[in-house]
XYZ file of N, CA, C and O in Angstrom:
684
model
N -44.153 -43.562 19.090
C -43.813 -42.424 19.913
C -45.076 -41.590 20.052
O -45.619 -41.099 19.063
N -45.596 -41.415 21.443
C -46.494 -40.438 21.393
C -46.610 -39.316 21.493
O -45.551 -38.918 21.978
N -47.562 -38.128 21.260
C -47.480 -36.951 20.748
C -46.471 -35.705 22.021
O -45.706 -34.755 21.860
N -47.082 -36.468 23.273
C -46.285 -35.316 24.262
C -44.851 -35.494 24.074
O -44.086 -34.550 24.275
N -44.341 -36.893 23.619
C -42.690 -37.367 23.698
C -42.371 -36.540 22.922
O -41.379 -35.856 23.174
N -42.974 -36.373 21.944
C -42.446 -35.320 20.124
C -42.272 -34.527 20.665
O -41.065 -34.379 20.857
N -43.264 -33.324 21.387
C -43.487 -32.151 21.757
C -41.910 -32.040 23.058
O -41.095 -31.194 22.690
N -41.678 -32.481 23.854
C -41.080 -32.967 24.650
C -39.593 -32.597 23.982
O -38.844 -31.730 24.432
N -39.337 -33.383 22.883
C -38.139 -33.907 22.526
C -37.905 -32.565 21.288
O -36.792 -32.065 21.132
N -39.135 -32.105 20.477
C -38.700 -30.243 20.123
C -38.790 -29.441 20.625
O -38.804 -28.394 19.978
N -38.900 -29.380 21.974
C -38.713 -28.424 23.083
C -37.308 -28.280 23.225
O -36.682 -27.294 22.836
N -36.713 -29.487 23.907
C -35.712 -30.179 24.148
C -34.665 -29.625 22.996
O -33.913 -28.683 23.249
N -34.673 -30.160 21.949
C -34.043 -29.513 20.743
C -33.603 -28.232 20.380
O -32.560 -27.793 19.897
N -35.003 -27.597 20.849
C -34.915 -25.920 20.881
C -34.149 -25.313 21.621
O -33.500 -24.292 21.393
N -34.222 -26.013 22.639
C -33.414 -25.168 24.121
C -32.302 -25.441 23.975
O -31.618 -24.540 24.460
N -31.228 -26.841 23.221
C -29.926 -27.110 23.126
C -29.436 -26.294 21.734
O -28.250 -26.182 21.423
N -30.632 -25.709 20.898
C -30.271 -24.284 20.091
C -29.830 -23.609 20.577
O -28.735 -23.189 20.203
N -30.513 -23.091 21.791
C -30.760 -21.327 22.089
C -29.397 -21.672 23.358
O -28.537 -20.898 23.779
N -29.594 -22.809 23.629
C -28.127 -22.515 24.813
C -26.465 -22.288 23.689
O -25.577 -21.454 23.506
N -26.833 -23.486 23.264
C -25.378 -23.431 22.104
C -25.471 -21.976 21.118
O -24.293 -21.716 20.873
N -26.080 -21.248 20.658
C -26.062 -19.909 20.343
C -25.758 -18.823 21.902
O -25.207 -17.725 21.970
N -26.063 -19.249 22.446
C -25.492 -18.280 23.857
C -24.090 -18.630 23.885
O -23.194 -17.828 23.619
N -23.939 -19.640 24.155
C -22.208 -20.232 24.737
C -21.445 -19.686 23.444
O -20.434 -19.025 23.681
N -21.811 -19.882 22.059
C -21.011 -19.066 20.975
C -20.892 -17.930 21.258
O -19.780 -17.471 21.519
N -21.872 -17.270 21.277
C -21.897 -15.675 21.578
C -21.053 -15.179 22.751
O -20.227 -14.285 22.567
N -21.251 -15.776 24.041
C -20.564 -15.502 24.919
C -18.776 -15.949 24.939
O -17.922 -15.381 25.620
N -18.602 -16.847 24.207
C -17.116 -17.237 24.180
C -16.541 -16.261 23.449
O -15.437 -15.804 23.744
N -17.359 -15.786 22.256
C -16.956 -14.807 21.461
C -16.352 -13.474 22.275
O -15.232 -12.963 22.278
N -17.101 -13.274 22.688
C -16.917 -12.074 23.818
C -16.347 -11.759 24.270
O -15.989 -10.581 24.266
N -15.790 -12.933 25.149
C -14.565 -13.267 26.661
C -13.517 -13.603 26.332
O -12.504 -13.594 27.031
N -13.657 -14.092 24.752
C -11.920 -14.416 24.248
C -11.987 -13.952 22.610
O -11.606 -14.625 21.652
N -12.281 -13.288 22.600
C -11.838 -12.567 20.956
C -11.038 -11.915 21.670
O -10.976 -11.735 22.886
N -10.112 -11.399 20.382
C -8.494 -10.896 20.435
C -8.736 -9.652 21.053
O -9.952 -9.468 21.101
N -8.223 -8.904 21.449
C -7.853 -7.327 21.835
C -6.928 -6.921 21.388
O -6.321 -5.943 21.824
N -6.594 -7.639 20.341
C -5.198 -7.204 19.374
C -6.002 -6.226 18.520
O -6.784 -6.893 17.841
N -6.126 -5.001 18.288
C -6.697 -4.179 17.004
C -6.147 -4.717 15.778
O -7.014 -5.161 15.026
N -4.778 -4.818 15.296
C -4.476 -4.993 14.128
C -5.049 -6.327 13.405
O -5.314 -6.496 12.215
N -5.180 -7.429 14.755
C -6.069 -8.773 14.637
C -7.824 -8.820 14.080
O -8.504 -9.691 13.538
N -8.084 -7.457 14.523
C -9.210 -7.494 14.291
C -9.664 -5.864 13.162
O -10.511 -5.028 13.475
N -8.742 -5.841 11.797
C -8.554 -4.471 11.196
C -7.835 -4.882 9.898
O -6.637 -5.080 9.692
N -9.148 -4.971 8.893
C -7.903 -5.623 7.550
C -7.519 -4.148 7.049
O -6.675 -3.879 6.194
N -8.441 -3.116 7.875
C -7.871 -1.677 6.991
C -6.451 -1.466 6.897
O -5.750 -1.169 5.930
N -5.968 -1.840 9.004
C -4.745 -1.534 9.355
C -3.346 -2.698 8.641
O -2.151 -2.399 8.634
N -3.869 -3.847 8.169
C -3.065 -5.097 7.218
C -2.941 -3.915 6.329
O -1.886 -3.283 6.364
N -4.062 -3.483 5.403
C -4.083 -3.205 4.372
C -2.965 -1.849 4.350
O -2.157 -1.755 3.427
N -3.009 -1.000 5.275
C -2.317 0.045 5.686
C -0.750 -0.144 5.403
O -0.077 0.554 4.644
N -0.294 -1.263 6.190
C 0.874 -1.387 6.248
C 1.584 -2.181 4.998
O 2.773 -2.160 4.679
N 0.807 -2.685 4.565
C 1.313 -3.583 2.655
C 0.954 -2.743 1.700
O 1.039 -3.124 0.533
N 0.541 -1.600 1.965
C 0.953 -0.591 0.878
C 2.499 0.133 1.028
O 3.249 0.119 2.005
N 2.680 0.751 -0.269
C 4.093 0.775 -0.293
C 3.764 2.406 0.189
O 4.852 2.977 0.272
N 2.512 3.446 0.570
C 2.449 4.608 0.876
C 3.065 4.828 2.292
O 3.431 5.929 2.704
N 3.145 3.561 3.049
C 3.439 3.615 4.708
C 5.207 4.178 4.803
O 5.674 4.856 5.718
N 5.987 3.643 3.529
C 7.610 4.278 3.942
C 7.774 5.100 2.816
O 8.811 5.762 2.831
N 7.164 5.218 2.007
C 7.530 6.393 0.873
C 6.685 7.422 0.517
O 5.681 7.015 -0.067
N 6.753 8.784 0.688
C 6.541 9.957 0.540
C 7.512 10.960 -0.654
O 8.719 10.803 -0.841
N 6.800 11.800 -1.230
C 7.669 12.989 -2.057
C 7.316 14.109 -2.241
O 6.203 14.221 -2.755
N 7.750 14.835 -2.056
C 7.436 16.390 -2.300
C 8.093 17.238 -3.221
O 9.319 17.253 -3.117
N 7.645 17.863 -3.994
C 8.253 18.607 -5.538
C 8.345 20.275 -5.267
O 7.347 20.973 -5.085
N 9.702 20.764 -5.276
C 9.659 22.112 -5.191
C 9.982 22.681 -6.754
O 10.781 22.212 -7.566
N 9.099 23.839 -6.896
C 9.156 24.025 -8.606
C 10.173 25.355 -9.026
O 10.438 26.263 -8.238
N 10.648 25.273 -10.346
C 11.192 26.420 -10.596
C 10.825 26.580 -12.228
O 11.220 25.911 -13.184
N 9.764 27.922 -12.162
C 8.958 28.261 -13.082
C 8.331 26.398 -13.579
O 7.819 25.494 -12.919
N 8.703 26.532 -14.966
C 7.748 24.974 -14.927
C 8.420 23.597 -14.792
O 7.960 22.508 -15.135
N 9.801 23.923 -14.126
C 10.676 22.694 -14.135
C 10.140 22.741 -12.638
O 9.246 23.375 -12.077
N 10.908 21.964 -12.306
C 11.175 20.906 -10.753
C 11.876 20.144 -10.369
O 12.790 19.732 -11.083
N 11.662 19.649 -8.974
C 12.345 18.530 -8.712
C 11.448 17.719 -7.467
O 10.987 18.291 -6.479
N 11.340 16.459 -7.724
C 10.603 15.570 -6.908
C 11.594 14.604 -6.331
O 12.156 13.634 -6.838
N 11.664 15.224 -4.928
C 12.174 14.732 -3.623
C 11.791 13.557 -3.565
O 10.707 13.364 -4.114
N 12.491 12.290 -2.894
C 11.680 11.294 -2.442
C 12.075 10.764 -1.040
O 13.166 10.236 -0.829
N 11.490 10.871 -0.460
C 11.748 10.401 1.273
C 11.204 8.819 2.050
O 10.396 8.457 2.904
N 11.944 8.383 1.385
C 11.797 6.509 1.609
C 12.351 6.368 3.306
O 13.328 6.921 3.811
N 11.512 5.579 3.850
C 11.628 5.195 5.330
C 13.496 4.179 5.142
O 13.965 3.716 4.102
N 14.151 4.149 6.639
C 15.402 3.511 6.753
C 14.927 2.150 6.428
O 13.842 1.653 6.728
N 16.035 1.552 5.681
C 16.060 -0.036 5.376
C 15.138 0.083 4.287
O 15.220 -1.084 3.904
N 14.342 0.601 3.517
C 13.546 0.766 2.338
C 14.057 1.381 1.479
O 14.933 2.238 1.593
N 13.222 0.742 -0.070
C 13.681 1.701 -1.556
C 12.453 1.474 -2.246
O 11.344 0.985 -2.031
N 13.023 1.963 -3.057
C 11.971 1.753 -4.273
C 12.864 1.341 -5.463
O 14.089 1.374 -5.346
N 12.093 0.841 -6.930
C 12.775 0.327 -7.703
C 13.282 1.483 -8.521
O 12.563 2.447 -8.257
N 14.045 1.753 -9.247
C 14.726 2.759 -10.208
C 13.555 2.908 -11.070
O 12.457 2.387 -10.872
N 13.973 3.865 -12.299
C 13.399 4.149 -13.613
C 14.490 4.109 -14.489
O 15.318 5.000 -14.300
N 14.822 2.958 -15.809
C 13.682 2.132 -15.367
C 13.976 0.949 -14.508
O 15.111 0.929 -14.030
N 13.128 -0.107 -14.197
C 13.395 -1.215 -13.145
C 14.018 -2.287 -13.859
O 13.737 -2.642 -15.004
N 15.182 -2.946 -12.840
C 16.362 -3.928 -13.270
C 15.531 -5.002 -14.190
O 16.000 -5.492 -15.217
N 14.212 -5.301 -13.664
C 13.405 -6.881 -14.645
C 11.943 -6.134 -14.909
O 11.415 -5.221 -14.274
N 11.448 -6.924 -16.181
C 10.114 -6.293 -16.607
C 8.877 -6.787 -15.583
O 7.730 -6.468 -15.896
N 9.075 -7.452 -14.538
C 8.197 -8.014 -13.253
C 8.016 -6.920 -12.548
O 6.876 -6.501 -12.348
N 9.268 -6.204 -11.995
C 9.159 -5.157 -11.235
C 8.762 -3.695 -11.692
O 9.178 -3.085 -12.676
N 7.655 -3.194 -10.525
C 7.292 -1.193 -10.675
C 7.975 -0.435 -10.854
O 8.806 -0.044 -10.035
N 7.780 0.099 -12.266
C 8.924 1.068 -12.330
C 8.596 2.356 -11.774
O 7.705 2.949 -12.382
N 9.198 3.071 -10.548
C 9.253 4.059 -10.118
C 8.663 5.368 -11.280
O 9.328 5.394 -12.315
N 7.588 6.352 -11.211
C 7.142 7.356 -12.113
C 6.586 8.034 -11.591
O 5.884 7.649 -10.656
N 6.661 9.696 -12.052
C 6.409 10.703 -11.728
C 4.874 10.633 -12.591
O 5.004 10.202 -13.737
N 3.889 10.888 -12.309
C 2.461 11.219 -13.161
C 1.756 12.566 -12.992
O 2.502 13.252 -12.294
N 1.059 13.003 -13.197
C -0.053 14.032 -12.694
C -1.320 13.256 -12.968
O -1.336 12.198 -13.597
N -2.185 13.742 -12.551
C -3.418 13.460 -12.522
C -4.395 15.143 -12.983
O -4.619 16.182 -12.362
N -4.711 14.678 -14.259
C -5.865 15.476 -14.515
C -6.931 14.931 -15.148
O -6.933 14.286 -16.197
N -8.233 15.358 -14.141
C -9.756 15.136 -14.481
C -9.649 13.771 -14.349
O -10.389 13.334 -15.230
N -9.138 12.802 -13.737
C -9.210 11.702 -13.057
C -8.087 10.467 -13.842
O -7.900 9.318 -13.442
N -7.498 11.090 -14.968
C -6.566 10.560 -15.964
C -5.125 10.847 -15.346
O -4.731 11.884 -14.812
N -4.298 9.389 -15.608
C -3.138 9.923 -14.831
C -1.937 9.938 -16.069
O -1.798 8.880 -16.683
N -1.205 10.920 -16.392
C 0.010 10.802 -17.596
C 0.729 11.095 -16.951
O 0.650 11.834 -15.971
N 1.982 10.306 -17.595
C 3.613 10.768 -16.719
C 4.094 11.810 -17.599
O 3.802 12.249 -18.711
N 5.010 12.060 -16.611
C 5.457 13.831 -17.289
C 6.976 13.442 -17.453
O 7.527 12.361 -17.244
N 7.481 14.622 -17.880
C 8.691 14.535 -18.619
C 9.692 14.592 -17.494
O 9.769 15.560 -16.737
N 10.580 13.349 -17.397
C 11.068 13.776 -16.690
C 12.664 13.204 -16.548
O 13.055 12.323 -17.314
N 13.420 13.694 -15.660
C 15.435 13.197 -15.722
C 15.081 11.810 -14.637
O 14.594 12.122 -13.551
N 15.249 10.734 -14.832
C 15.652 9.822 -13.674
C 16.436 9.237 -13.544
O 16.764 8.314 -14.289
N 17.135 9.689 -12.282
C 18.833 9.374 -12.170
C 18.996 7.900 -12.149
O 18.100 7.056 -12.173
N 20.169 7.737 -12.104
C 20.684 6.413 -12.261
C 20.090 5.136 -10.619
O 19.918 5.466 -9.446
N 19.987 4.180 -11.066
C 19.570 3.725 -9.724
C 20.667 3.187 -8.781
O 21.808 3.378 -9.203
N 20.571 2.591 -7.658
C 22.124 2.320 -6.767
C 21.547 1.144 -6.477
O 20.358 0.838 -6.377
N 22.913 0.284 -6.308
C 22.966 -1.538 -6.615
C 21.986 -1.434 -5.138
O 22.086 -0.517 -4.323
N 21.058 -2.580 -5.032
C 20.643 -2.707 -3.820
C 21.038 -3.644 -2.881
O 20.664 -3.725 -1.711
N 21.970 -4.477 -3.593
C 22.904 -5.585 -2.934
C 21.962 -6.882 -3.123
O 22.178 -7.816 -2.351
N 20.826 -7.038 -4.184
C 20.188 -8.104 -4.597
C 19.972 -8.180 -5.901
O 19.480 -7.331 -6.643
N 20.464 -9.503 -6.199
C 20.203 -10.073 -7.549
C 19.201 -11.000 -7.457
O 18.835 -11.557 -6.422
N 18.805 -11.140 -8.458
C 17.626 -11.726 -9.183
C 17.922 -12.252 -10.272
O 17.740 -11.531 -11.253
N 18.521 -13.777 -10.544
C 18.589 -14.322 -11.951
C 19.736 -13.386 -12.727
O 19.853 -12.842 -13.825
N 20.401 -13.507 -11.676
C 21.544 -12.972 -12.410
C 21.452 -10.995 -12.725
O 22.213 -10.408 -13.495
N 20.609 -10.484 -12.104
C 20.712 -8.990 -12.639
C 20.689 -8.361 -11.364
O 19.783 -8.369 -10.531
N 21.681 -7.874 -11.325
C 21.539 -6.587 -10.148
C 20.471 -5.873 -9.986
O 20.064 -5.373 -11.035
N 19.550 -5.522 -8.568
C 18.815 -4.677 -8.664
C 18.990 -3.225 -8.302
O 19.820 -3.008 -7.420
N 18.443 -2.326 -8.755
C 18.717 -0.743 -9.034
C 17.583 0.075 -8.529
O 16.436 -0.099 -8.941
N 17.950 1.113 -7.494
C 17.146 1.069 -6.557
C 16.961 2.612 -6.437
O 17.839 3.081 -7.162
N 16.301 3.562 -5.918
C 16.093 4.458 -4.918
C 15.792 4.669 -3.978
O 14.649 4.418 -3.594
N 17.054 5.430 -2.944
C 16.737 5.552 -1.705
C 16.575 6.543 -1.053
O 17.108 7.470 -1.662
N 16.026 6.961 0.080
C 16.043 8.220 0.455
C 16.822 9.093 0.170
O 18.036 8.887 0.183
N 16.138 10.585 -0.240
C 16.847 11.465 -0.780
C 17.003 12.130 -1.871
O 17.329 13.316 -1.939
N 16.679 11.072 -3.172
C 16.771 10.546 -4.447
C 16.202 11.911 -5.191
O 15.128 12.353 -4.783
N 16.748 12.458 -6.055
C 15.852 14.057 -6.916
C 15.539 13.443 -7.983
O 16.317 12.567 -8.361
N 14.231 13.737 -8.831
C 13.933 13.502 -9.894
C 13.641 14.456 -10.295
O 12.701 14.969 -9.687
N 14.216 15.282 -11.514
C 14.054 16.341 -11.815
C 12.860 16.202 -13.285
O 13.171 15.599 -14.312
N 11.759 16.766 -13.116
C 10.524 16.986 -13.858
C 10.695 18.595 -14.735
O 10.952 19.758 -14.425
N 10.371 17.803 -16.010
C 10.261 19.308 -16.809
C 8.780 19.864 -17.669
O 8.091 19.055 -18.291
N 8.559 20.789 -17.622
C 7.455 21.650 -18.020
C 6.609 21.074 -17.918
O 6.065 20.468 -18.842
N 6.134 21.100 -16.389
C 5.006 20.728 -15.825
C 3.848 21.955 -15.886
O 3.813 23.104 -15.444
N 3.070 21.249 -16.540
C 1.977 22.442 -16.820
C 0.882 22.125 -15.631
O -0.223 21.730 -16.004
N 1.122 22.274 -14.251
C -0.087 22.056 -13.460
C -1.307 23.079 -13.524
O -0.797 24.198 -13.470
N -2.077 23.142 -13.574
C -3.745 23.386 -13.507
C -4.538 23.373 -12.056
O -4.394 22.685 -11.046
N -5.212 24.175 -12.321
C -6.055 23.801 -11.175
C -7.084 22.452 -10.984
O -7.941 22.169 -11.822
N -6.849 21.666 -9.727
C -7.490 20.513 -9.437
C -6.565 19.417 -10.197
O -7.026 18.300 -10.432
N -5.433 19.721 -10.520
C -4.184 18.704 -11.296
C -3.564 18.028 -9.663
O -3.716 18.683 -8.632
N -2.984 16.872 -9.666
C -2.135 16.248 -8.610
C -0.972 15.469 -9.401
O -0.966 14.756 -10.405
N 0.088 15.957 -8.431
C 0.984 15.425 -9.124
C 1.968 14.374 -7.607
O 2.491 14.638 -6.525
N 1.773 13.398 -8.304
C 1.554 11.970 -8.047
C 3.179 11.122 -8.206
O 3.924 11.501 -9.110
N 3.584 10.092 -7.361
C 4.636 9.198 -7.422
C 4.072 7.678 -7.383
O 3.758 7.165 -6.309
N 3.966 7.015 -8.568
C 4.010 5.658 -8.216
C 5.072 4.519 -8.123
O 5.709 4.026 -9.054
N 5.119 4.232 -6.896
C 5.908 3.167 -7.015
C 5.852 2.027 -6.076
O 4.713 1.688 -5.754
N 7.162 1.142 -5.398
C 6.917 0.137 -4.696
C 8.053 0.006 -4.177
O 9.173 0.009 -4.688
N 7.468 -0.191 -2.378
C 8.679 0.181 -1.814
C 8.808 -1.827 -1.274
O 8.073 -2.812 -1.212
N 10.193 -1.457 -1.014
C 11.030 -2.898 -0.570
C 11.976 -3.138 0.331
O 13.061 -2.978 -0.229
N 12.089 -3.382 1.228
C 12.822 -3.701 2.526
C 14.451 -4.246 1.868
O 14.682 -4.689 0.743
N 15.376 -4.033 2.970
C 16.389 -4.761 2.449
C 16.862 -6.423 2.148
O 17.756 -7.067 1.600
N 15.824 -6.575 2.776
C 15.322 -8.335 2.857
C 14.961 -9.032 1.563
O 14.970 -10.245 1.358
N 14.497 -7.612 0.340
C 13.662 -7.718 -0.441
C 12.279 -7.943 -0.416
O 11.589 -8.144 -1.416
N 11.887 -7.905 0.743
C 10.276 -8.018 0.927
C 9.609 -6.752 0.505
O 9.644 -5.689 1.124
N 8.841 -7.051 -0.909
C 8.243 -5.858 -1.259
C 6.567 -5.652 -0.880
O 5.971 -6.670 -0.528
N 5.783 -4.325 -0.947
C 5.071 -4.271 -0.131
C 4.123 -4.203 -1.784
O 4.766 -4.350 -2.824
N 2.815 -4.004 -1.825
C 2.017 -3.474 -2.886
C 2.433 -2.264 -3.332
O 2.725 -1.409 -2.496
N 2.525 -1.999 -4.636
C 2.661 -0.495 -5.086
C 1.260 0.043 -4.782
O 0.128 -0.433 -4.697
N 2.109 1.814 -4.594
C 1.088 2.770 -4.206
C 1.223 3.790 -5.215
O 2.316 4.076 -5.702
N 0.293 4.268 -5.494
C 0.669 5.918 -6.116
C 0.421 6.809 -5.158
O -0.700 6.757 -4.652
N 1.159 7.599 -4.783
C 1.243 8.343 -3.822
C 1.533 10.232 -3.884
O 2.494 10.795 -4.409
N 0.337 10.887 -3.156
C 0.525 12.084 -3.818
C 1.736 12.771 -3.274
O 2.375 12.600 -2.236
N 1.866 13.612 -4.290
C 3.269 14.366 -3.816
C 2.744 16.075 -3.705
O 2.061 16.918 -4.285
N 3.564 15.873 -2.586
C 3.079 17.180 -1.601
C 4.073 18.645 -2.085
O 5.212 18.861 -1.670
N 3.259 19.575 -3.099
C 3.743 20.635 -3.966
C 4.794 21.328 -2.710
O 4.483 21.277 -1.520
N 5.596 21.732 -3.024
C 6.354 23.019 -1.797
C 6.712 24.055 -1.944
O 5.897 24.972 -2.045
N 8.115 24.279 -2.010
C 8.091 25.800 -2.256
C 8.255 26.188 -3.899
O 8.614 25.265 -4.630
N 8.140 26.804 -4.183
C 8.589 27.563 -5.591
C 9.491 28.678 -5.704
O 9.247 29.768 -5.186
N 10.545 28.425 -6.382
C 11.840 29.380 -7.062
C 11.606 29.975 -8.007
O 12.477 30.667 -8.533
C-alpha cells in the first residue's frame, strides 16, 4: 500500500468520525423526549418520596401539643407502632443542632387498612390523625419533624421522608 492510499484512507476514516458524531448529535436533538419528567431524576425522586402526600402541622398548648397529620386521598402512613418490624414506624422527632430525638408522645391506635401481610392486619394513619406530644421543650433553631412512609391503597409504598412540621397556632 502506498503512502498517498494510507493518507487517503485516514482522511477517509476521519471524516466517517466527524460525520457519525454529527448524525449522533443531531438525532439527539430532533428526537430526545420533551417529556420533563423523562428527562428529571429530581422530579422521579420528588414523587417516591413519601413528603409529596403527607404533611403535619402541630398547634401547642403551653408545652403539650398536638401534631395534625394531613395525608393526601387514597394514602396513609403506617401506625406507631407498625403492624411488622419491616415497616416505618410513623414518629414525632425534633431536631436539635442537627441530632434528631423523638419526643414524648400519645399515638393513637392505628385503623385496619384492609391489607394483610402474612397473616397480620395492617394499621394505618389517615388523614386527620392527632398525635398528641408532651413537654416539648422547643428552642430556638429546634424543628420539629414527622417521619414516616406514606402508602397508597394498592399498598404501593413510596420512600420514607422525614418531614418538617409546620408549628401553628398556640393555646
Amino acid at each position: 500500500m502506498n503512502r498517498q492510499r494510507r493518507y487517503w484512507l485516514g482522511a477517509l476514516t476521519v471524516a466517517v468520525v466527524l460525520v457519525g458524531g454529527a448524525a449522533t448529535l443531531t438525532w439527539n436533538s430532533l428526537f430526545a423526549s420533551t417529556d420533563p419528567l423523562a428527562n428529571s431524576a429530581a422530579t422521579f425522586t420528588d414523587f417516591a418520596n413519601s413528603s409529596a402526600y403527607v404533611t403535619a402541622s402541630l398547634t401547642m398548648r403551653g408545652q403539650d401539643g398536638v401534631v395534625a397529620l394531613h395525608i393526601g386521598r387514597d394514602w396513609h402512613i403506617n401506625a406507631n407502632p407498625a403492624s411488622l418490624d419491616n415497616l416505618i414506624t410513623s414518629t414525632v422527632l425534633i431536631e436539635h443542632d442537627g441530632t434528631q430525638h423523638e419526643v414524648q408522645a400519645d399515638y393513637p391506635p392505628g385503623k385496619s387498612s384492609g391489607i394483610t401481610i402474612d397473616g397480620t392486619n395492617i394499621l394505618v394513619y389517615e388523614d386527620g390523625t392527632h398525635i398528641l406530644v408532651h413537654r416539648l421543650a422547643i428552642k430556638a433553631g429546634d424543628r420539629v419533624l414527622m417521619r414516616a412512609q406514606a402508602c397508597n391503597n394498592q399498598g404501593i409504598c413510596l420512600a420514607p421522608a422525614t418531614i418538617p412540621v409546620i408549628e401553628g397556632q398556640t393555646s
